[in-house]
PDB file of C-alpha atoms in Angstrom:
ATOM      1  CA  UNK B   1       6.060  14.766  -5.885  1.00 61.00           C
ATOM      2  CA  UNK B   2       2.181  14.453  -5.358  1.00 68.00           C
ATOM      3  CA  UNK B   3       0.522  11.646  -3.416  1.00 67.00           C
ATOM      4  CA  UNK B   4      -0.531   9.765  -6.535  1.00 72.00           C
ATOM      5  CA  UNK B   5       3.027   9.721  -7.877  1.00 75.00           C
ATOM      6  CA  UNK B   6       4.713   8.711  -4.761  1.00 71.00           C
ATOM      7  CA  UNK B   7       2.127   5.873  -4.274  1.00 73.00           C
ATOM      8  CA  UNK B   8       2.582   4.705  -7.924  1.00 75.00           C
ATOM      9  CA  UNK B   9       6.507   4.773  -7.490  1.00 75.00           C
ATOM     10  CA  UNK B  10       6.022   2.865  -4.149  1.00 76.00           C
ATOM     11  CA  UNK B  11       3.740   0.326  -5.891  1.00 79.00           C
ATOM     12  CA  UNK B  12       6.290  -0.484  -8.502  1.00 80.00           C
ATOM     13  CA  UNK B  13       8.465  -1.988  -5.603  1.00 81.00           C
ATOM     14  CA  UNK B  14       5.770  -4.084  -4.250  1.00 87.00           C
ATOM     15  CA  UNK B  15       4.470  -7.537  -5.250  1.00 92.00           C
ATOM     16  CA  UNK B  16       1.641  -9.692  -4.265  1.00 95.00           C
ATOM     17  CA  UNK B  17       3.192 -12.772  -2.416  1.00 96.00           C
ATOM     18  CA  UNK B  18      -0.164 -14.226  -1.388  1.00 97.00           C
ATOM     19  CA  UNK B  19      -3.780 -13.302  -1.542  1.00 98.00           C
ATOM     20  CA  UNK B  20      -7.009 -14.581  -0.309  1.00 98.00           C
ATOM     21  CA  UNK B  21     -10.019 -12.358  -0.176  1.00 97.00           C
ATOM     22  CA  UNK B  22      -9.729 -10.500   2.992  1.00 97.00           C
ATOM     23  CA  UNK B  23      -5.891 -10.994   3.515  1.00 98.00           C
ATOM     24  CA  UNK B  24      -3.196  -9.887   1.185  1.00 97.00           C
ATOM     25  CA  UNK B  25       0.687 -10.343   1.868  1.00 96.00           C
ATOM     26  CA  UNK B  26       2.874  -7.998  -0.153  1.00 92.00           C
ATOM     27  CA  UNK B  27       6.670  -8.311  -0.688  1.00 91.00           C
ATOM     28  CA  UNK B  28       8.833  -5.328  -0.976  1.00 83.00           C
ATOM     29  CA  UNK B  29      11.272  -5.641  -3.844  1.00 78.00           C
ATOM     30  CA  UNK B  30      15.074  -5.986  -2.556  1.00 72.00           C
ATOM     31  CA  UNK B  31      17.084  -2.788  -3.176  1.00 59.00           C
ATOM     32  CA  UNK B  32      20.797  -2.646  -3.566  1.00 44.00           C
ATOM     33  CA  UNK B  33      21.668   0.925  -2.053  1.00 42.00           C
ATOM     34  CA  UNK B  34      20.982   1.478   1.593  1.00 48.00           C
ATOM     35  CA  UNK B  35      19.447   4.782   1.256  1.00 52.00           C
ATOM     36  CA  UNK B  36      16.988   3.662  -1.252  1.00 51.00           C
ATOM     37  CA  UNK B  37      16.079   0.686   0.986  1.00 48.00           C
ATOM     38  CA  UNK B  38      15.665   2.921   4.007  1.00 53.00           C
ATOM     39  CA  UNK B  39      13.654   5.219   1.969  1.00 62.00           C
ATOM     40  CA  UNK B  40      11.475   2.062   0.642  1.00 62.00           C
ATOM     41  CA  UNK B  41      10.798   0.982   4.200  1.00 64.00           C
ATOM     42  CA  UNK B  42      10.015   4.404   5.347  1.00 68.00           C
ATOM     43  CA  UNK B  43       7.446   4.953   2.685  1.00 66.00           C
ATOM     44  CA  UNK B  44       6.079   1.364   3.578  1.00 66.00           C
ATOM     45  CA  UNK B  45       5.756   2.557   7.206  1.00 67.00           C
ATOM     46  CA  UNK B  46       4.152   5.711   5.885  1.00 66.00           C
ATOM     47  CA  UNK B  47       1.646   3.941   3.957  1.00 65.00           C
ATOM     48  CA  UNK B  48       0.985   1.459   6.711  1.00 66.00           C
ATOM     49  CA  UNK B  49      -0.161   4.633   8.997  1.00 68.00           C
ATOM     50  CA  UNK B  50      -2.388   5.700   6.226  1.00 67.00           C
ATOM     51  CA  UNK B  51      -4.082   2.343   5.642  1.00 72.00           C
ATOM     52  CA  UNK B  52      -4.482   1.711   9.321  1.00 72.00           C
ATOM     53  CA  UNK B  53      -7.168   4.563   9.007  1.00 76.00           C
ATOM     54  CA  UNK B  54      -8.892   3.489   5.833  1.00 81.00           C
ATOM     55  CA  UNK B  55     -12.459   2.021   6.208  1.00 79.00           C
ATOM     56  CA  UNK B  56     -12.319  -1.627   5.411  1.00 86.00           C
ATOM     57  CA  UNK B  57      -8.862  -2.197   6.597  1.00 88.00           C
ATOM     58  CA  UNK B  58      -8.769  -4.436   9.690  1.00 92.00           C
ATOM     59  CA  UNK B  59      -4.994  -4.563  10.353  1.00 89.00           C
ATOM     60  CA  UNK B  60      -1.631  -4.176   8.894  1.00 87.00           C
ATOM     61  CA  UNK B  61       1.569  -5.938   9.838  1.00 88.00           C
ATOM     62  CA  UNK B  62       4.791  -4.510   8.482  1.00 83.00           C
ATOM     63  CA  UNK B  63       7.959  -6.942   8.786  1.00 86.00           C
ATOM     64  CA  UNK B  64      10.961  -4.952   7.741  1.00 79.00           C
ATOM     65  CA  UNK B  65      13.386  -7.789   7.947  1.00 83.00           C
ATOM     66  CA  UNK B  66      11.321  -9.997   5.665  1.00 87.00           C
ATOM     67  CA  UNK B  67      10.460  -7.071   3.632  1.00 84.00           C
ATOM     68  CA  UNK B  68       6.756  -7.960   3.697  1.00 88.00           C
ATOM     69  CA  UNK B  69       3.527  -6.386   4.609  1.00 88.00           C
ATOM     70  CA  UNK B  70       0.211  -8.156   5.553  1.00 93.00           C
ATOM     71  CA  UNK B  71      -3.045  -6.503   5.132  1.00 92.00           C
ATOM     72  CA  UNK B  72      -6.116  -7.844   6.623  1.00 95.00           C
ATOM     73  CA  UNK B  73      -9.228  -6.137   5.080  1.00 94.00           C
ATOM     74  CA  UNK B  74     -12.975  -6.468   4.726  1.00 93.00           C
ATOM     75  CA  UNK B  75     -13.647  -7.945   1.178  1.00 93.00           C
ATOM     76  CA  UNK B  76     -17.024  -6.491   1.070  1.00 91.00           C
ATOM     77  CA  UNK B  77     -15.584  -2.924   1.309  1.00 87.00           C
ATOM     78  CA  UNK B  78     -12.570  -3.217  -0.674  1.00 90.00           C
ATOM     79  CA  UNK B  79     -12.926  -5.538  -3.825  1.00 92.00           C
ATOM     80  CA  UNK B  80     -10.246  -8.226  -3.775  1.00 95.00           C
ATOM     81  CA  UNK B  81      -9.410  -7.466  -7.382  1.00 95.00           C
ATOM     82  CA  UNK B  82      -8.700  -3.895  -6.585  1.00 94.00           C
ATOM     83  CA  UNK B  83      -5.251  -4.981  -4.937  1.00 94.00           C
ATOM     84  CA  UNK B  84      -3.729  -6.646  -8.037  1.00 94.00           C
ATOM     85  CA  UNK B  85      -5.215  -4.393 -10.442  1.00 94.00           C
ATOM     86  CA  UNK B  86      -3.690  -1.235  -8.393  1.00 89.00           C
ATOM     87  CA  UNK B  87      -0.321  -2.743  -8.035  1.00 88.00           C
ATOM     88  CA  UNK B  88      -0.303  -3.861 -11.780  1.00 89.00           C
ATOM     89  CA  UNK B  89      -1.358  -0.503 -13.160  1.00 85.00           C
ATOM     90  CA  UNK B  90      -4.618  -1.702 -14.440  1.00 90.00           C
ATOM     91  CA  UNK B  91      -7.166   1.078 -14.686  1.00 90.00           C
ATOM     92  CA  UNK B  92     -10.228  -0.727 -13.355  1.00 95.00           C
ATOM     93  CA  UNK B  93     -13.146   0.648 -11.271  1.00 94.00           C
ATOM     94  CA  UNK B  94     -11.949  -1.192  -8.366  1.00 92.00           C
ATOM     95  CA  UNK B  95      -8.388  -0.141  -8.465  1.00 90.00           C
ATOM     96  CA  UNK B  96      -9.519   3.467  -9.079  1.00 89.00           C
ATOM     97  CA  UNK B  97     -11.645   3.605  -5.862  1.00 85.00           C
ATOM     98  CA  UNK B  98      -8.885   1.911  -3.743  1.00 87.00           C
ATOM     99  CA  UNK B  99      -6.207   4.458  -5.224  1.00 85.00           C
ATOM    100  CA  UNK B 100      -8.446   7.305  -4.544  1.00 84.00           C
ATOM    101  CA  UNK B 101      -8.990   6.113  -0.969  1.00 82.00           C
ATOM    102  CA  UNK B 102      -5.361   5.665  -0.312  1.00 80.00           C
ATOM    103  CA  UNK B 103      -4.107   8.970  -2.020  1.00 78.00           C
ATOM    104  CA  UNK B 104      -6.674  10.964  -0.271  1.00 80.00           C
ATOM    105  CA  UNK B 105      -5.920   9.798   3.094  1.00 79.00           C
ATOM    106  CA  UNK B 106      -2.091   9.897   2.537  1.00 74.00           C
ATOM    107  CA  UNK B 107      -2.625  13.684   1.427  1.00 75.00           C
ATOM    108  CA  UNK B 108      -4.656  14.094   4.640  1.00 77.00           C
ATOM    109  CA  UNK B 109      -2.051  12.406   6.944  1.00 71.00           C
ATOM    110  CA  UNK B 110       0.866  14.379   5.349  1.00 71.00           C
ATOM    111  CA  UNK B 111      -0.920  17.651   5.690  1.00 73.00           C
ATOM    112  CA  UNK B 112      -1.538  16.971   9.429  1.00 63.00           C
ATOM    113  CA  UNK B 113       2.134  16.378  10.234  1.00 60.00           C
ATOM    114  CA  UNK B 114       3.872  19.521  11.721  1.00 55.00           C
TER     115      UNK B 114
END
């Protein structure tokens, strides 16, 4: 599975809980199977490491117990509409830019792992 497919699959299990320009809180969907749950949380942690290094991302806090993730970002670098469009599968220019940044950075990070 390539990085785009992996992120698209992961994004399907995420919903926006709260969003103001510069800060978004994402909620991971509940999963009934333990292995799938661990996999979703592992993917979230993997994407957290990726997003930490993206220009425009100021900080990320993952809360596995609450199944939530808060991303603080620079709204002048990442348009606020990019998050909703990306997670809803809307093919907008803003979502395309954010998806490209995430997928490229994720691919770099996974190639760098031993």
